[in-house]
CSV table of C-alpha atoms in Angstrom, one decimal:
chain,number,residue,atom,x,y,z
A,116,MET,CA,-47.6,0.4,11.0
A,117,ASN,CA,-46.2,4.0,11.0
A,118,PRO,CA,-44.9,5.4,7.7
A,119,SER,CA,-41.4,5.2,8.8
A,120,ALA,CA,-41.5,1.7,9.9
A,121,GLN,CA,-43.3,0.8,6.7
A,122,PHE,CA,-40.6,2.5,4.6
A,123,ARG,CA,-37.9,0.6,6.4
A,124,GLU,CA,-39.7,-2.7,5.9
A,125,LEU,CA,-39.9,-1.9,2.1
A,126,VAL,CA,-36.2,-1.2,2.1
A,127,ARG,CA,-35.5,-4.4,3.8
A,128,TYR,CA,-37.9,-6.1,1.2
A,129,VAL,CA,-36.0,-4.7,-1.7
A,130,GLU,CA,-32.7,-5.8,0.0
A,131,GLY,CA,-34.0,-9.4,0.5
A,132,ASP,CA,-33.7,-9.0,4.2
A,133,LEU,CA,-37.2,-10.1,5.1
A,134,THR,CA,-38.0,-13.7,6.1
A,135,GLN,CA,-40.0,-15.6,3.5
A,136,LEU,CA,-43.2,-15.3,5.6
A,137,GLU,CA,-42.6,-11.5,6.1
A,138,ALA,CA,-42.0,-11.0,2.4
A,139,GLN,CA,-45.2,-13.0,1.5
A,140,LYS,CA,-47.2,-11.0,3.8
A,141,LEU,CA,-45.9,-7.7,2.4
A,142,GLU,CA,-46.5,-8.9,-1.1
A,143,ARG,CA,-50.2,-9.6,-0.2
A,144,GLU,CA,-50.4,-6.0,1.3
A,145,LEU,CA,-48.8,-4.6,-1.8
A,146,GLN,CA,-51.4,-6.3,-4.0
A,147,ALA,CA,-54.2,-4.7,-1.9
A,148,SER,CA,-52.7,-1.3,-1.3
A,149,ALA,CA,-52.0,1.3,-4.0
A,150,PRO,CA,-50.4,3.8,-1.5
A,151,LEU,CA,-48.0,1.0,-0.3
A,152,ARG,CA,-47.1,0.3,-4.0
A,153,GLN,CA,-46.4,4.0,-4.4
A,154,GLU,CA,-44.1,3.8,-1.3
A,155,LEU,CA,-42.3,0.9,-2.8
A,156,GLU,CA,-41.9,2.8,-5.9
A,157,ARG,CA,-40.4,5.7,-3.9
A,158,VAL,CA,-37.8,3.3,-2.4
A,159,ARG,CA,-36.8,2.1,-5.8
A,160,GLN,CA,-36.6,5.7,-7.1
A,161,TYR,CA,-34.3,6.6,-4.2
A,162,ILE,CA,-32.0,3.7,-5.0
A,163,SER,CA,-32.1,4.6,-8.7
A,164,ASP,CA,-31.2,8.2,-7.9
A,165,ILE,CA,-28.4,7.2,-5.6
A,166,GLY,CA,-27.0,5.0,-8.4
A,167,SER,CA,-27.2,7.7,-11.1
A,168,THR,CA,-23.9,9.6,-12.0
A,169,PRO,CA,-23.0,12.0,-14.8
A,170,PRO,CA,-23.3,10.2,-18.0
A,171,ASP,CA,-19.9,11.4,-19.3
A,172,LEU,CA,-17.9,9.9,-16.5
A,173,GLY,CA,-17.1,6.9,-18.9
A,174,GLU,CA,-15.2,9.2,-21.2
A,175,VAL,CA,-12.8,10.3,-18.4
A,176,ASP,CA,-9.5,8.5,-18.8
A,177,LEU,CA,-7.3,8.6,-15.7
A,178,LEU,CA,-4.3,6.9,-17.4
A,179,ALA,CA,-2.3,10.0,-18.4
A,180,GLY,CA,-2.8,11.6,-15.1
A,181,VAL,CA,-1.7,8.6,-13.1
A,182,ASP,CA,1.4,8.3,-15.5
A,183,ALA,CA,2.2,11.9,-14.9
A,184,GLN,CA,2.2,11.5,-11.2
A,185,LEU,CA,4.2,8.4,-11.3
A,186,ALA,CA,6.7,10.0,-13.4
A,187,LYS,CA,7.5,12.6,-10.8
A,188,PRO,CA,10.7,11.8,-8.9
A,189,LYS,CA,9.9,9.2,-6.3
A,190,MET,CA,13.0,9.8,-4.2
A,191,SER,CA,13.1,13.0,-2.4
A,192,GLN,CA,16.3,14.1,-1.0
A,193,ALA,CA,15.4,16.1,2.0
A,194,PRO,CA,18.3,18.0,3.5
A,195,ARG,CA,18.9,17.3,7.1
A,196,TRP,CA,18.4,20.1,9.6
A,197,ARG,CA,20.7,19.7,12.4
A,198,HIS,CA,19.6,20.6,15.8
A,199,VAL,CA,21.5,19.0,18.6
A,200,VAL,CA,19.2,18.1,21.3
A,201,GLY,CA,20.4,17.2,24.8
A,202,ALA,CA,17.9,14.6,25.4
A,203,LEU,CA,14.8,13.1,24.0
A,204,ALA,CA,12.4,15.7,24.9
A,205,ILE,CA,9.1,14.3,24.0
A,206,GLY,CA,8.5,12.1,27.0
A,207,ALA,CA,6.9,11.3,30.1
A,208,ALA,CA,6.2,14.8,31.2
A,209,ALA,CA,3.4,15.3,28.9
A,210,SER,CA,0.1,14.7,30.5
A,211,LEU,CA,-1.5,13.2,27.6
A,212,LEU,CA,1.6,11.9,26.0
A,213,VAL,CA,1.9,8.2,25.2
A,214,VAL,CA,5.2,6.7,24.3
A,215,VAL,CA,5.2,3.4,22.8
A,216,ALA,CA,8.4,1.4,22.3
A,217,TRP,CA,9.0,-0.3,19.0
A,218,ARG,CA,7.4,-3.6,18.8
A,219,PRO,CA,8.2,-6.6,16.4
A,220,ARG,CA,7.1,-6.4,12.9
A,221,ASP,CA,4.1,-8.6,13.3
A,222,GLY,CA,3.0,-6.8,16.5
A,223,GLU,CA,-0.4,-5.1,16.8
A,224,PHE,CA,-0.1,-1.5,16.0
A,225,ARG,CA,-2.3,-0.5,19.0
A,226,ILE,CA,-0.8,1.9,21.4
A,227,LYS,CA,-1.1,0.4,24.9
A,228,GLY,CA,-0.6,3.7,26.8
A,229,THR,CA,-2.9,5.1,29.4
A,230,ALA,CA,-3.8,8.4,27.6
A,231,PRO,CA,-7.4,9.3,28.0
A,232,VAL,CA,-7.7,10.0,24.4
A,233,GLU,CA,-9.5,7.2,22.8
A,234,ALA,CA,-8.0,7.7,19.4
A,235,ALA,CA,-4.5,7.1,20.8
A,236,LYS,CA,-5.3,3.4,21.2
A,237,TRP,CA,-5.7,3.1,17.5
A,238,ALA,CA,-3.0,5.3,16.1
A,239,GLY,CA,0.5,4.5,15.2
A,240,ILE,CA,3.1,4.5,12.4
A,241,GLU,CA,4.8,1.8,10.3
A,242,ALA,CA,8.3,2.3,8.8
A,243,TYR,CA,9.6,0.6,5.7
A,244,GLN,CA,13.1,0.5,4.2
A,245,VAL,CA,13.5,0.8,0.5
A,246,THR,CA,16.8,-0.6,-0.8
A,247,ARG,CA,18.8,0.8,-3.7
A,248,LYS,CA,17.5,-2.1,-5.7
A,249,GLY,CA,13.9,-0.9,-5.0
A,250,GLU,CA,13.0,-3.7,-2.6
A,251,THR,CA,10.6,-2.6,0.1
A,252,GLN,CA,10.1,-4.3,3.5
A,253,ARG,CA,8.9,-3.4,6.9
A,254,ILE,CA,11.8,-2.3,9.1
A,255,GLY,CA,12.7,-4.9,11.8
A,256,HIS,CA,15.5,-4.1,14.3
A,257,SER,CA,17.8,-2.5,11.9
A,258,VAL,CA,17.9,-0.4,8.7
A,259,GLY,CA,20.7,0.2,6.3
A,260,ALA,CA,22.3,3.7,6.3
A,261,GLU,CA,21.8,4.0,2.6
A,262,ASP,CA,18.2,2.7,2.6
A,263,GLY,CA,15.3,5.0,1.9
A,264,LEU,CA,12.6,5.3,4.4
A,265,ALA,CA,8.9,5.1,3.7
A,266,PHE,CA,6.1,5.4,6.3
A,267,ALA,CA,2.4,4.5,6.8
A,268,TYR,CA,0.0,5.3,9.6
A,269,ARG,CA,-3.0,3.9,11.2
A,270,ASN,CA,-5.6,6.2,12.7
A,271,GLY,CA,-8.6,4.1,13.5
A,272,GLY,CA,-10.1,5.7,16.6
A,273,GLU,CA,-13.7,6.9,16.7
A,274,GLN,CA,-12.5,10.4,16.8
A,275,PRO,CA,-9.4,10.0,14.8
A,276,PHE,CA,-6.5,12.4,14.8
A,277,THR,CA,-6.3,14.9,12.0
A,278,HIS,CA,-2.7,15.7,11.8
A,279,LEU,CA,0.6,13.9,11.9
A,280,MET,CA,4.3,14.6,12.0
A,281,ILE,CA,7.1,12.1,11.5
A,282,PHE,CA,10.6,12.9,12.4
A,283,GLY,CA,13.7,11.0,13.5
A,284,ILE,CA,16.4,11.7,16.1
A,285,ASP,CA,19.6,10.1,15.3
A,286,ALA,CA,22.5,8.8,17.5
A,287,LYS,CA,24.0,12.4,17.5
A,288,GLY,CA,20.7,14.0,18.5
A,289,ASP,CA,20.2,15.5,15.2
A,290,VAL,CA,16.6,15.8,14.1
A,291,HIS,CA,15.6,14.6,10.6
A,292,TRP,CA,12.2,15.8,9.3
A,293,PHE,CA,10.3,13.3,7.2
A,294,PHE,CA,6.7,14.6,7.2
A,295,PRO,CA,6.3,17.4,6.7
A,296,GLU,CA,9.6,17.8,4.8
A,297,TRP,CA,11.5,20.8,5.8
A,298,ARG,CA,13.7,22.2,3.0
A,299,ASP,CA,13.9,25.8,3.7
A,300,ALA,CA,14.7,27.2,7.2
A,301,ALA,CA,12.8,30.3,6.4
A,302,THR,CA,9.6,28.3,6.2
A,303,ASN,CA,7.6,26.8,9.0
A,304,PRO,CA,5.6,23.8,7.7
A,305,GLU,CA,2.7,22.2,9.5
A,306,SER,CA,1.8,18.7,10.4
A,307,ILE,CA,0.4,16.9,7.4
A,308,ARG,CA,-3.4,16.2,7.4
A,309,ILE,CA,-4.4,12.6,7.8
A,310,ALA,CA,-7.5,10.6,7.4
A,311,GLY,CA,-9.1,8.3,9.9
A,312,SER,CA,-8.3,4.8,9.0
A,313,LYS,CA,-8.0,1.4,10.7
A,314,ASN,CA,-5.9,0.2,7.8
A,315,ALA,CA,-2.3,1.4,7.2
A,316,VAL,CA,-2.3,4.5,4.9
A,317,GLU,CA,0.9,4.8,3.0
A,318,LEU,CA,2.6,8.1,2.7
A,319,ARG,CA,3.8,8.3,-0.7
A,320,GLU,CA,7.3,9.5,-0.7
A,321,VAL,CA,10.5,7.5,-0.1
A,322,LEU,CA,12.9,9.6,1.8
A,323,ARG,CA,16.7,9.4,2.0
A,324,HIS,CA,18.6,11.2,4.7
A,325,GLU,CA,22.2,10.9,5.8
A,326,ILE,CA,21.7,9.2,9.0
A,327,PRO,CA,24.7,8.2,11.1
A,328,LEU,CA,25.2,4.8,12.4
A,329,GLY,CA,23.7,3.9,15.7
A,330,THR,CA,20.3,4.2,17.2
A,331,LEU,CA,17.5,6.1,15.3
A,332,LYS,CA,14.2,7.0,17.1
A,333,VAL,CA,11.5,7.8,14.8
A,334,HIS,CA,8.5,9.7,16.2
A,335,GLY,CA,4.9,9.7,14.8
A,336,VAL,CA,3.3,12.7,16.6
A,337,PHE,CA,-0.5,12.5,16.2
A,338,THR,CA,-2.6,15.6,17.0
A,339,HIS,CA,-6.1,17.0,16.6
A,340,ARG,CA,-4.6,20.3,15.5
A,341,PRO,CA,-1.7,21.2,13.3
A,342,LEU,CA,1.7,21.7,14.8
A,343,THR,CA,4.5,23.5,13.2
A,344,VAL,CA,8.1,22.2,12.7
A,345,LYS,CA,9.4,25.2,14.7
A,346,ASP,CA,7.1,24.6,17.6
A,347,VAL,CA,8.4,21.1,17.9
A,348,GLU,CA,12.0,22.1,17.4
A,349,ALA,CA,11.6,24.6,20.1
A,350,LYS,CA,10.1,22.1,22.5
A,351,LEU,CA,13.0,19.6,21.6
A,352,ARG,CA,15.6,22.2,22.2
A,353,ALA,CA,14.0,23.1,25.6
A,354,SER,CA,13.5,19.5,26.5
A,355,GLY,CA,10.0,20.5,27.1
A,356,PRO,CA,6.9,18.3,26.7
A,357,LEU,CA,4.6,18.4,23.7
A,358,GLU,CA,1.0,18.5,25.2
A,359,ASN,CA,-2.1,16.9,23.9
A,360,VAL,CA,-0.2,14.7,21.5
A,361,THR,CA,0.1,11.0,21.0
A,362,ASP,CA,3.6,10.0,20.1
A,363,HIS,CA,4.5,6.6,18.6
A,364,VAL,CA,8.1,5.9,18.8
A,365,LEU,CA,10.0,3.3,16.7
A,366,THR,CA,13.5,2.6,17.5
A,367,PHE,CA,16.0,1.1,15.0
A,368,GLU,CA,19.7,0.5,14.7
A,369,VAL,CA,21.3,2.1,11.6
A,370,HIS,CA,23.9,-0.2,10.2
A,371,PRO,CA,26.4,0.3,7.3
B,493,MET,CA,4.1,-14.0,10.1
B,494,ALA,CA,3.6,-11.6,7.1
B,495,VAL,CA,5.4,-12.3,4.1
B,496,PRO,CA,8.1,-9.7,3.5
B,497,ALA,CA,7.4,-7.6,0.4
B,498,SER,CA,10.9,-8.6,-1.0
B,499,ALA,CA,9.9,-12.2,-0.8
B,500,ARG,CA,6.7,-11.5,-2.8
B,501,LEU,CA,8.6,-9.9,-5.4
B,502,ALA,CA,10.3,-13.1,-6.1
B,503,GLU,CA,7.1,-14.7,-7.2
B,504,VAL,CA,7.3,-16.3,-10.6
B,505,VAL,CA,5.0,-14.6,-13.0
B,506,PRO,CA,4.7,-15.7,-16.6
B,507,LEU,CA,5.0,-12.5,-18.4
B,508,PHE,CA,3.3,-13.6,-21.6
B,509,GLY,CA,1.2,-16.5,-20.4
B,510,ALA,CA,1.4,-20.1,-21.5
B,511,GLU,CA,-1.3,-19.5,-24.1
B,512,GLY,CA,-0.4,-16.0,-24.8
B,513,THR,CA,-3.4,-14.7,-22.8
B,514,ALA,CA,-4.2,-11.1,-23.6
B,515,LEU,CA,-3.8,-8.7,-20.7
B,516,SER,CA,-7.5,-7.7,-20.9
B,517,ALA,CA,-8.4,-11.4,-20.2
B,518,ARG,CA,-6.3,-11.5,-17.2
B,519,SER,CA,-7.7,-11.3,-13.6
B,520,ASP,CA,-7.2,-8.3,-11.5
B,521,ASP,CA,-4.7,-10.2,-9.3
B,522,GLU,CA,-2.8,-11.5,-12.4
B,523,LEU,CA,-2.5,-8.0,-13.6
B,524,MET,CA,-1.2,-6.8,-10.3
B,525,ARG,CA,1.4,-9.5,-10.3
B,526,LEU,CA,2.4,-8.7,-13.8
B,527,ALA,CA,2.6,-5.1,-12.9
B,528,ARG,CA,4.7,-5.9,-9.9
B,529,ALA,CA,7.0,-7.9,-12.2
B,530,GLY,CA,7.6,-4.8,-14.2
B,531,ARG,CA,4.8,-4.8,-16.9
B,532,LYS,CA,3.4,-1.4,-16.4
B,533,GLU,CA,0.9,-2.0,-19.3
B,534,ALA,CA,-0.7,-4.5,-17.0
B,535,PHE,CA,-1.5,-1.9,-14.6
B,536,ASP,CA,-2.8,0.3,-17.4
B,537,VAL,CA,-5.3,-2.4,-18.1
B,538,LEU,CA,-6.4,-2.4,-14.5
B,539,ILE,CA,-6.9,1.4,-14.5
B,540,ARG,CA,-9.0,1.2,-17.7
B,541,ARG,CA,-11.0,-1.7,-16.2
B,542,HIS,CA,-11.9,0.1,-13.0
B,543,GLN,CA,-11.6,3.8,-13.5
B,544,THR,CA,-15.3,4.4,-14.4
B,545,SER,CA,-16.7,2.5,-11.4
B,546,ALA,CA,-14.1,4.3,-9.2
B,547,LEU,CA,-15.2,7.7,-10.6
B,548,LYS,CA,-18.9,6.9,-10.0
B,549,VAL,CA,-18.3,6.0,-6.3
B,550,ALA,CA,-16.0,9.0,-5.7
B,551,VAL,CA,-18.3,11.5,-7.5
B,552,LYS,CA,-21.3,10.4,-5.5
B,553,PHE,CA,-19.3,10.5,-2.4
B,554,LEU,CA,-17.6,13.9,-3.0
B,555,GLY,CA,-20.4,15.5,-5.1
B,556,GLU,CA,-17.8,17.0,-7.5
B,557,VAL,CA,-16.5,15.5,-10.8
B,558,ALA,CA,-13.1,17.3,-10.5
B,559,ALA,CA,-12.6,16.2,-6.9
B,560,ALA,CA,-13.7,12.7,-7.8
B,561,ARG,CA,-11.2,12.6,-10.6
B,562,ASP,CA,-8.4,13.6,-8.3
B,563,ALA,CA,-9.4,11.0,-5.7
B,564,ALA,CA,-9.6,8.2,-8.3
B,565,GLN,CA,-6.4,9.2,-9.8
B,566,ASN,CA,-4.5,9.3,-6.5
B,567,THR,CA,-6.1,5.9,-5.7
B,568,PHE,CA,-4.4,4.3,-8.6
B,569,VAL,CA,-1.1,6.1,-7.9
B,570,GLU,CA,-1.2,4.8,-4.3
B,571,ILE,CA,-2.0,1.3,-5.4
B,572,TYR,CA,0.8,1.3,-8.0
B,573,ARG,CA,3.3,2.5,-5.5
B,574,ALA,CA,2.1,-0.1,-3.0
B,575,LEU,CA,2.5,-2.9,-5.6
B,576,PRO,CA,5.3,-4.6,-3.6
B,577,ARG,CA,3.1,-5.1,-0.7
B,578,TYR,CA,-0.1,-6.2,-2.4
B,579,GLN,CA,-1.3,-9.6,-1.4
B,580,THR,CA,-3.1,-11.5,-4.2
B,581,ARG,CA,-6.2,-12.9,-2.6
B,582,GLY,CA,-8.7,-12.4,-5.2
B,583,GLU,CA,-9.9,-9.3,-3.5
B,584,PHE,CA,-8.5,-6.5,-5.6
B,585,ILE,CA,-11.8,-4.7,-6.0
B,586,PHE,CA,-12.2,-4.4,-2.2
B,587,TYR,CA,-8.7,-3.2,-1.8
B,588,LEU,CA,-9.3,-0.7,-4.5
B,589,ARG,CA,-12.5,0.6,-2.9
B,590,ARG,CA,-10.8,0.9,0.5
B,591,VAL,CA,-8.0,3.0,-0.9
B,592,LEU,CA,-10.6,5.0,-2.8
B,593,LEU,CA,-12.7,5.7,0.3
B,594,ASN,CA,-9.6,6.8,2.1
B,595,GLN,CA,-8.9,9.2,-0.6
B,596,CYS,CA,-12.4,10.6,-0.5
B,597,ARG,CA,-12.2,11.0,3.2
B,598,MET,CA,-9.0,12.9,2.9
B,599,ALA,CA,-10.5,15.1,0.1
B,600,ILE,CA,-13.5,15.9,2.2
B,601,ARG,CA,-11.4,16.8,5.3
B,602,GLY,CA,-8.8,18.5,3.4
B,603,HIS,CA,-10.9,20.7,1.2
B,604,ARG,CA,-14.3,20.9,2.7
B,605,ILE,CA,-15.9,19.5,-0.3
B,606,LYS,CA,-18.9,18.4,1.6
B,607,GLU,CA,-20.3,21.9,1.9
B,608,ARG,CA,-20.1,22.4,-1.8
B,609,ALA,CA,-21.3,18.8,-2.6
B,610,VAL,CA,-23.7,18.1,-5.4
B,611,GLU,CA,-23.7,21.5,-6.9
B,612,SER,CA,-21.9,20.5,-10.0
B,613,PHE,CA,-23.0,17.2,-11.6
B,614,ALA,CA,-26.6,17.2,-10.4
B,615,ARG,CA,-27.2,20.0,-12.9
B,616,GLU,CA,-26.0,17.8,-15.7
B,617,PRO,CA,-28.8,16.1,-17.4
B,618,SER,CA,-28.5,12.4,-18.0
B,619,VAL,CA,-31.8,12.2,-19.6
B,620,ARG,CA,-31.7,15.2,-21.8
B,621,GLU,CA,-33.0,13.6,-24.8
B,622,ALA,CA,-35.5,11.3,-23.3
B,623,LEU,CA,-37.8,13.7,-21.4
B,624,PRO,CA,-39.6,16.9,-22.3
B,625,PRO,CA,-38.2,20.0,-20.7
B,626,ASP,CA,-40.5,20.2,-17.5
B,627,ASP,CA,-40.0,16.6,-16.7
B,628,LEU,CA,-36.4,16.9,-17.3
B,629,LEU,CA,-36.2,19.8,-14.8
B,630,LEU,CA,-38.2,17.8,-12.2
B,631,GLU,CA,-36.0,14.9,-12.7
B,632,LEU,CA,-32.8,16.9,-12.2
B,633,GLU,CA,-34.2,18.7,-9.3
B,634,ARG,CA,-35.2,15.5,-7.7
B,635,ARG,CA,-31.7,14.1,-8.2
B,636,ARG,CA,-30.1,17.2,-6.9
B,637,GLU,CA,-32.1,16.9,-3.7
B,638,VAL,CA,-31.2,13.3,-3.2
B,639,ASP,CA,-27.5,14.1,-3.7
B,640,ARG,CA,-27.7,17.0,-1.3
B,641,ALA,CA,-29.3,14.7,1.2
B,642,ILE,CA,-26.6,12.1,0.7
B,643,ALA,CA,-23.9,14.8,1.2
B,644,ARG,CA,-25.6,15.6,4.5
B,645,LEU,CA,-25.4,12.0,5.7
B,646,SER,CA,-22.7,11.0,8.2
B,647,GLU,CA,-19.5,9.6,6.6
B,648,LYS,CA,-20.4,6.1,7.8
B,649,LEU,CA,-23.9,6.2,6.4
B,650,ARG,CA,-22.9,7.8,3.1
B,651,GLU,CA,-20.1,5.4,2.3
B,652,THR,CA,-22.4,2.5,3.0
B,653,VAL,CA,-25.2,3.8,0.9
B,654,VAL,CA,-22.8,4.8,-2.0
B,655,LEU,CA,-21.0,1.5,-2.0
B,656,ARG,CA,-24.3,-0.4,-2.1
B,657,TYR,CA,-26.3,1.6,-4.6
B,658,THR,CA,-23.7,3.6,-6.6
B,659,GLY,CA,-20.9,1.0,-6.5
B,660,GLY,CA,-23.4,-1.8,-7.0
B,661,HIS,CA,-21.7,-3.9,-4.4
B,662,SER,CA,-23.8,-6.5,-2.4
B,663,LEU,CA,-24.3,-6.1,1.3
B,664,GLU,CA,-21.8,-8.8,1.9
B,665,GLU,CA,-19.2,-7.0,-0.3
B,666,THR,CA,-19.9,-3.7,1.3
B,667,ALA,CA,-19.2,-5.3,4.7
B,668,GLN,CA,-16.0,-6.7,3.4
B,669,ILE,CA,-14.9,-3.4,2.0
B,670,LEU,CA,-15.7,-1.5,5.1
B,671,GLU,CA,-14.4,-4.2,7.3
B,672,VAL,CA,-17.5,-4.2,9.5
B,673,PRO,CA,-20.0,-7.0,10.3
B,674,LEU,CA,-22.8,-7.6,7.8
B,675,GLY,CA,-25.4,-6.6,10.4
B,676,THR,CA,-23.6,-3.2,10.7
B,677,VAL,CA,-23.9,-2.6,7.0
B,678,LYS,CA,-27.5,-3.4,7.1
B,679,SER,CA,-28.3,-1.1,9.9
B,680,ARG,CA,-26.3,1.7,8.4
B,681,LEU,CA,-28.0,1.2,5.1
B,682,PHE,CA,-31.4,1.2,6.5
B,683,ALA,CA,-30.7,4.2,8.8
B,684,ALA,CA,-29.3,6.0,5.7
B,685,MET,CA,-32.5,5.4,3.8
B,686,ASP,CA,-34.6,6.5,6.9
B,687,VAL,CA,-32.7,9.8,6.8
B,688,LEU,CA,-33.1,10.3,3.1
B,689,ARG,CA,-36.9,9.7,3.5
B,690,ALA,CA,-37.2,12.0,6.4
B,691,GLU,CA,-35.3,14.7,4.5
B,692,LEU,CA,-36.9,14.3,1.1
B,693,GLY,CA,-40.4,13.5,2.2
B,694,ASP,CA,-42.8,13.3,-0.7
B,695,PHE,CA,-40.4,15.0,-3.2
B,696,THR,CA,-40.4,12.1,-5.5
């Protein structure tokens, strides 16, 4: 048996992955072979080293830091940036663009588009409403005008996206930026960084915007590079396509 | 159909327990339910219960104590903010690990920690008093090499080997945390060990 195969067999032995017969055979070989026993010791040493951590970690107390973060204002009042757009611009013209209609709350999150981007099949956003009483639930067909909005995303492709923007276009055609937030017209924030995850990853802030009654379309724009708010705004104003993006669209009715 | 978060909030949770059970004796799920019902101190107990193990996993994954502290802290913040949606299935530790791994992945992608991995804590002797200086140096150097090799593993191999050997999770638990089949965990673990052996050779 070559050294590499032997090493793997020893790892399997330590992990209890050998059959009883295989384990008994190996144990006989171990009794007879000092080099094999050394190799077994090496496996155990690796495992011990991987398990070792700085001794003073036990003295670290995260409680104060967690409390400090939780004490920060949870509600962010992002001002709305009005930009009347003639029509929903992110759409069919984009060669790699996938638009997915909102699906019922228990629906699979997978995008069923035909984009050749593998990650697009496994990316999407979820929207939650947070009432004034602090109750949180996934948004179904409608959301209260005074409810806060919170979002989560999934990004489970083999080559997951690295960046995300979430914004809404209301019934009047106004654009509401959720992620990234846009508070200062002099700035030009970029898409937020995201991790690859098959599970929903919650974005931490609850956002409250003045959204008029009627239809609200929320876009989750997934990309492999950061976009800027102004890039997207310009495309929206020009009714031009955003290229090489995956756009997951949720549609709600905003009620009083 | 999933239970709406608002409905779960209505669960009846005995705040003080029929026998006045101490918070520290409560299960993780009981503490989560108490925290959801408004008892922040129940969540504090959860933090204290799991913070060291979370830090160990994060520090081995990220290779930096400061980054690990941030990741672990953000993990508990995220869990607290998601309290209304937590489902009590007796799997809190798996949930915690998944959130932690996500935080670690984001940290790596956001700050290129991988390149700097291992430079910090591997220098800190954990056996300072037990070994004479030369042996101590050799021990530290060996651990540093092992940690560098771990940092070079692919993310999938690294998270598997760290959950198994640093987190102390069984193969089955590791599969549950990573949400992959047991066979996948085994093949990743064995592949990770193969890589470590190839990289480290006879260093030990």
